[in-house]
């Protein structure tokens, strides 16, 4: 627990240092550095503190040798712990998504691009509303399950099971307004 807090403080300190570097510079070639620092610090604004902590825990779990970078050996180790044995070519392909070494900031950036590459919250909400004749903000669980398994990109039973782990379901009813916010990583307190 203490090491997690220390890691977060260290990351914040690095971000503050990067921001401080941003404030100096004329046309002396540091503009590229400024843009890179801004780009890396902006990724932290895409997520709330709890999400960043969860990503940090996932990163630490994958970074088996604890060197601060995820490499092919780390991926081999994590896959092995899951009973899988992917070929090295597949692992290298995964790492190609990162423009350089895969440190925590690059890891967070990749997830930010993937998560924010989904439809806007309003589009997801509108899709649910199409099936809610009463505009109650809720749909029966079985109805939503049927829609997911039989319309558009059909979900498999395993995908449904995984989705239901995060879905706000109570008494067989899905609160799709809250679910939309969960999908997008928004604040669910104001629903």
PDB file of N, CA and C in Angstrom, residues 21 36 41 76 79 124:
ATOM      1  N   UNK A  21       9.119  22.278 -16.984  1.00  0.00           N
ATOM      2  CA  UNK A  21       9.938  22.393 -18.186  1.00  0.00           C
ATOM      3  C   UNK A  21       9.160  23.103 -19.282  1.00  0.00           C
ATOM      4  N   UNK A  36       5.847  17.175 -26.174  1.00  0.00           N
ATOM      5  CA  UNK A  36       5.880  15.810 -25.647  1.00  0.00           C
ATOM      6  C   UNK A  36       5.491  15.796 -24.174  1.00  0.00           C
ATOM      7  N   UNK A  41       1.468  14.600 -20.042  1.00  0.00           N
ATOM      8  CA  UNK A  41       0.746  15.009 -18.846  1.00  0.00           C
ATOM      9  C   UNK A  41      -0.753  15.066 -19.112  1.00  0.00           C
ATOM     10  N   UNK A  76       5.544 -12.567 -21.588  1.00  0.00           N
ATOM     11  CA  UNK A  76       5.648 -14.036 -21.526  1.00  0.00           C
ATOM     12  C   UNK A  76       5.287 -14.526 -20.125  1.00  0.00           C
ATOM     13  N   UNK A  79       1.476 -14.078 -19.357  1.00  0.00           N
ATOM     14  CA  UNK A  79       0.702 -15.065 -20.111  1.00  0.00           C
ATOM     15  C   UNK A  79       0.910 -16.460 -19.527  1.00  0.00           C
ATOM     16  N   UNK A 124     -24.038   6.424 -26.903  1.00  0.00           N
ATOM     17  CA  UNK A 124     -24.325   5.164 -26.201  1.00  0.00           C
ATOM     18  C   UNK A 124     -25.666   5.277 -25.481  1.00  0.00           C
TER      19      UNK A 124
END
